[in-house]
Amino acid sequence: MRPKIIAGNWKMYKTPTESKDLVEGIKAKLTFPLGAAKVIVCPPFTSLALVQSLVSGSAIALGAQNVYFEDEGAYTGEVSPPMLRSVGCSYVILGHSERRQYFGETNELVNKKARKALASGLIPIVCVGETLEQREKNITDQIVTTQVRSVLKDISSGDVERLIIAYEPVWAIGTGKTATPQQAQDVHLLIRKTIGQMYAWATAEKVVIQYGGSVKPENSRDLLSQADIDGALVGGACLKADSFIAIIENAVLTSRK
Ligand code: PGA
């Protein structure tokens, strides 16, 4: 059975001092057994090494929010997969809609980064999702299917089983508007079917598909109860220990035994 995975995307928030406070708060409250659930925190680059020292030996795994597709070189401002591995990252968020919108990231670039991340031993959390305009035009299915097919291009079935897809409708990110559990479930199933067509159904059944977009303690239980929602990528609500923990509790509660 697929584990429920909760990842906190800290975005461009938290200095190292603030990061320490948040992680210590999360650790202090994470006193219950996680069972099959997993927890990942994704702080900004400047806090990764510090947060790693605080989560090492705990149930919390570390992720970054972006990576480049070369090991090293003259790429001013970029960070490479081996660099992320060296500070203890196991995961990396790729193709977040903010990176697509503000930094021009395309499906092709996200695919290149995903392949490199996998080859370097990082697990990518690859984001897909439609804009409000696309949903209103009724082209959500087409957009999401194209994104999934493009970002997974030339990735082996062994690798696809390891990675995480995050379905994040752009209109639900940071807006307080959440997709209804049914709206999210419909797209999650579509993503799984698309992976099934590209690989095999047995492969698709192993892929963890997270939902993201205004996930809060209050809506997380219903979302996480859906058959094809295997976790959450949490923005705003992960910046406070209490709300992040409440979402993790709902992941534990809704984990299939
Ligand atoms: P949000 O962000 O929970 O604040 O909507 C989610 C995300 O962007 O990953």
Coordinates of C-alpha atoms and ligand atoms in Angstrom, one line a residue:
M1 CA 0.0 0.0 0.0
R2 CA 1.1 3.5 -0.7
P3 CA 2.3 5.5 2.3
K4 CA 0.8 8.9 3.0
I5 CA 3.5 11.5 2.6
I6 CA 3.2 15.0 4.0
A7 CA 5.8 17.5 2.7
G8 CA 6.1 21.1 3.9
N9 CA 7.2 23.6 1.3
W10 CA 8.6 26.5 3.2
K11 CA 9.0 28.6 0.0
M12 CA 11.1 31.8 0.6
Y13 CA 10.4 32.0 4.3
K14 CA 12.5 31.5 7.5
T15 CA 16.0 32.6 8.3
P16 CA 18.2 29.9 9.9
T17 CA 17.2 31.1 13.3
E18 CA 13.5 30.9 12.4
S19 CA 14.1 27.6 10.8
K20 CA 15.5 26.2 14.0
D21 CA 12.5 27.3 16.0
L22 CA 10.1 25.8 13.5
V23 CA 11.9 22.4 13.3
E24 CA 12.3 22.2 17.0
G25 CA 8.6 23.0 17.4
I26 CA 7.7 20.2 14.9
K27 CA 10.0 17.7 16.6
A28 CA 8.6 18.5 20.0
K29 CA 5.0 17.8 18.9
L30 CA 5.8 14.8 16.7
T31 CA 5.4 12.4 19.7
F32 CA 3.0 9.9 18.1
P33 CA 3.9 6.9 15.9
L34 CA 3.8 7.8 12.2
G35 CA 3.0 4.2 11.1
A36 CA 3.3 4.1 7.3
A37 CA 3.1 7.9 7.0
K38 CA 6.2 10.0 6.2
V39 CA 7.1 13.6 6.9
I40 CA 9.4 15.8 4.8
V41 CA 10.4 19.5 5.4
C42 CA 11.7 21.6 2.5
P43 CA 13.3 24.8 3.8
P44 CA 15.2 27.3 1.7
F45 CA 18.7 26.4 0.6
T46 CA 20.2 28.6 3.4
S47 CA 18.6 26.5 6.1
L48 CA 19.2 23.0 4.7
A49 CA 22.4 22.1 6.5
L50 CA 21.2 23.5 9.8
V51 CA 17.8 21.7 9.5
Q52 CA 19.6 18.5 8.6
S53 CA 21.5 18.6 11.8
L54 CA 18.3 19.0 13.7
V55 CA 16.2 16.3 12.0
S56 CA 19.0 13.7 11.7
G57 CA 18.0 10.6 13.6
S58 CA 14.3 11.7 13.7
A59 CA 11.4 10.6 11.5
I60 CA 11.6 13.8 9.5
A61 CA 13.3 13.8 6.1
L62 CA 14.8 16.7 4.3
G63 CA 14.0 18.1 0.9
A64 CA 15.0 21.1 -1.2
Q65 CA 12.7 23.3 -3.4
N66 CA 14.7 23.3 -6.6
V67 CA 17.9 21.9 -8.2
Y68 CA 19.9 22.3 -11.4
F69 CA 20.6 19.5 -13.8
E70 CA 24.4 19.6 -13.8
D71 CA 26.8 18.3 -11.1
E72 CA 28.9 21.5 -11.1
G73 CA 30.1 24.3 -13.4
A74 CA 29.8 27.9 -14.2
Y75 CA 26.1 28.3 -13.4
T76 CA 25.9 31.3 -11.2
G77 CA 23.2 31.0 -8.6
E78 CA 22.4 27.4 -9.2
V79 CA 22.7 24.4 -6.8
S80 CA 23.5 20.9 -7.9
P81 CA 22.1 17.4 -6.9
P82 CA 25.4 16.3 -5.3
M83 CA 25.4 19.6 -3.2
L84 CA 21.9 18.8 -2.0
R85 CA 22.9 15.2 -1.2
S86 CA 25.9 16.5 0.7
V87 CA 23.7 18.4 3.1
G88 CA 21.4 15.5 3.7
C89 CA 18.6 16.1 1.2
S90 CA 16.6 13.0 0.1
Y91 CA 13.9 14.9 -1.8
V92 CA 13.6 17.9 -4.1
I93 CA 10.5 19.8 -5.2
L94 CA 10.5 20.3 -9.0
G95 CA 8.4 22.4 -11.4
H96 CA 6.4 24.1 -8.7
S97 CA 3.9 26.5 -10.3
E98 CA 5.7 29.5 -8.9
R99 CA 8.9 28.3 -10.6
R100 CA 6.9 27.8 -13.9
Q101 CA 5.2 31.2 -13.5
Y102 CA 8.0 33.5 -12.3
F103 CA 11.1 31.7 -13.5
G104 CA 9.9 30.4 -16.9
E105 CA 10.3 26.7 -16.1
T106 CA 8.9 24.5 -18.8
N107 CA 7.9 20.8 -18.8
E108 CA 11.1 20.0 -20.7
L109 CA 13.3 21.7 -18.1
V110 CA 11.4 20.0 -15.2
N111 CA 11.9 16.6 -17.0
K112 CA 15.6 17.3 -17.3
K113 CA 15.9 18.1 -13.7
A114 CA 13.8 15.1 -12.6
R115 CA 16.0 12.7 -14.6
K116 CA 19.1 14.2 -13.1
A117 CA 17.7 14.2 -9.6
L118 CA 16.8 10.5 -9.9
A119 CA 20.2 9.6 -11.3
S120 CA 21.8 11.4 -8.3
G121 CA 19.7 9.5 -5.7
L122 CA 17.3 12.3 -5.0
I123 CA 13.5 11.7 -5.0
P124 CA 11.8 14.4 -7.0
I125 CA 8.4 15.8 -6.0
V126 CA 7.2 16.8 -9.4
C127 CA 4.4 19.4 -9.5
V128 CA 1.7 19.6 -12.1
G129 CA -1.6 21.5 -12.2
E130 CA -3.9 23.7 -14.2
T131 CA -4.5 27.5 -13.9
L132 CA -7.9 28.9 -13.2
E133 CA -8.3 30.0 -16.8
Q134 CA -7.5 26.4 -18.0
R135 CA -10.1 25.0 -15.5
E136 CA -12.7 27.4 -16.6
K137 CA -12.1 26.5 -20.2
N138 CA -12.6 22.8 -19.3
I139 CA -9.1 21.8 -20.4
T140 CA -7.8 20.6 -17.0
D141 CA -7.5 17.0 -18.1
Q142 CA -5.7 17.8 -21.3
I143 CA -3.2 20.2 -19.5
V144 CA -2.5 17.8 -16.6
T145 CA -2.1 14.8 -18.9
T146 CA 0.3 16.7 -21.1
Q147 CA 2.3 17.8 -18.1
V148 CA 2.5 14.3 -16.7
R149 CA 3.6 12.8 -20.0
S150 CA 6.2 15.5 -20.6
V151 CA 7.8 15.5 -17.1
L152 CA 8.0 11.7 -17.1
K153 CA 9.5 11.4 -20.5
D154 CA 12.4 8.9 -20.7
I155 CA 12.1 8.0 -17.0
S156 CA 12.2 4.3 -16.4
S157 CA 9.4 2.5 -14.6
G158 CA 11.7 1.6 -11.7
D159 CA 12.4 5.3 -11.3
V160 CA 8.8 6.4 -11.7
E161 CA 7.8 4.2 -8.9
R162 CA 10.2 6.1 -6.6
L163 CA 9.2 9.6 -7.4
I164 CA 6.3 11.7 -6.1
I165 CA 3.8 13.6 -8.2
A166 CA 2.2 16.6 -6.6
Y167 CA -1.1 17.8 -8.1
E168 CA -1.4 21.5 -7.3
P169 CA -4.2 23.4 -9.1
V170 CA -2.6 26.8 -9.5
W171 CA -5.8 28.5 -8.5
A172 CA -5.7 26.8 -5.1
I173 CA -2.2 27.7 -4.1
G174 CA -2.0 30.3 -1.4
T175 CA -5.5 31.5 -2.2
G176 CA -7.5 29.8 0.5
K177 CA -9.5 28.1 -2.2
T178 CA -9.1 24.3 -2.0
A179 CA -10.1 21.9 -4.6
T180 CA -13.0 19.8 -3.3
P181 CA -12.0 16.3 -2.3
Q182 CA -13.9 15.0 -5.3
Q183 CA -12.3 17.5 -7.7
A184 CA -8.8 16.5 -6.5
Q185 CA -9.6 12.8 -6.5
D186 CA -10.8 13.0 -10.1
V187 CA -7.5 14.6 -11.3
H188 CA -5.4 12.2 -9.1
L189 CA -7.1 9.3 -10.8
L190 CA -6.5 10.8 -14.2
I191 CA -2.8 11.2 -13.3
R192 CA -2.6 7.6 -12.2
K193 CA -4.4 6.4 -15.4
T194 CA -2.0 8.4 -17.5
I195 CA 1.0 6.8 -15.7
G196 CA -0.8 3.4 -16.2
Q197 CA -1.0 4.1 -19.9
M198 CA 2.7 5.1 -20.1
Y199 CA 4.0 2.2 -18.0
A200 CA 1.7 -0.4 -16.5
W201 CA -1.1 -0.3 -14.0
A202 CA 1.0 -2.1 -11.4
T203 CA 3.6 0.8 -11.8
A204 CA 0.9 3.5 -11.6
E205 CA -0.5 1.9 -8.4
K206 CA 2.9 2.4 -6.7
V207 CA 3.3 6.1 -7.4
V208 CA 2.6 8.5 -4.5
I209 CA 0.4 11.4 -5.7
Q210 CA 0.2 14.3 -3.3
Y211 CA -2.4 17.1 -3.4
G212 CA -1.3 20.7 -2.8
G213 CA -3.1 24.0 -2.7
S214 CA -4.4 25.6 0.6
V215 CA -4.2 22.3 2.5
K216 CA -5.1 23.1 6.1
P217 CA -5.8 21.0 9.3
E218 CA -9.5 21.5 8.6
N219 CA -9.6 20.2 5.1
S220 CA -6.8 17.7 5.2
R221 CA -8.7 14.7 6.6
D222 CA -11.3 14.7 3.8
L223 CA -8.7 15.2 1.1
L224 CA -6.4 12.5 2.5
S225 CA -9.3 10.1 2.7
Q226 CA -9.6 10.0 -1.1
A227 CA -8.5 6.7 -2.7
D228 CA -5.9 8.3 -4.9
I229 CA -4.6 11.1 -2.6
D230 CA -1.5 9.8 -1.0
G231 CA -0.3 12.8 0.9
A232 CA -0.1 16.6 0.8
L233 CA 2.4 19.3 -0.3
V234 CA 1.7 22.0 2.2
G235 CA 2.7 25.7 1.9
G236 CA 1.2 28.2 4.3
A237 CA 0.1 25.7 6.9
C238 CA 3.5 24.2 7.2
L239 CA 5.1 27.4 8.6
K240 CA 3.5 26.8 12.0
A241 CA 4.3 23.7 14.0
D242 CA 0.7 23.3 15.2
S243 CA -1.0 23.3 11.8
F244 CA 1.7 21.1 10.2
I245 CA 1.4 18.6 13.0
A246 CA -2.4 18.5 12.7
I247 CA -2.1 17.7 9.0
I248 CA 0.4 14.9 9.8
E249 CA -2.1 13.5 12.4
N250 CA -4.7 13.4 9.7
A251 CA -2.3 11.5 7.4
V252 CA -1.7 8.9 10.1
L253 CA -5.5 8.6 10.7
T254 CA -6.3 8.2 7.1
S255 CA -3.4 5.8 6.3
R256 CA -4.7 2.5 5.0
K257 CA -3.8 -0.3 7.2
Ligands
PGA1 P1 -0.3 26.6 0.0 O1 0.9 26.2 -1.0 O2 -0.6 25.4 0.9 O3 0.1 27.8 0.7 O4 -1.5 26.8 -0.9 C1 1.1 24.9 -1.5 C2 2.3 24.9 -2.4 O5 2.5 25.9 -3.1 O6 3.0 23.9 -2.5

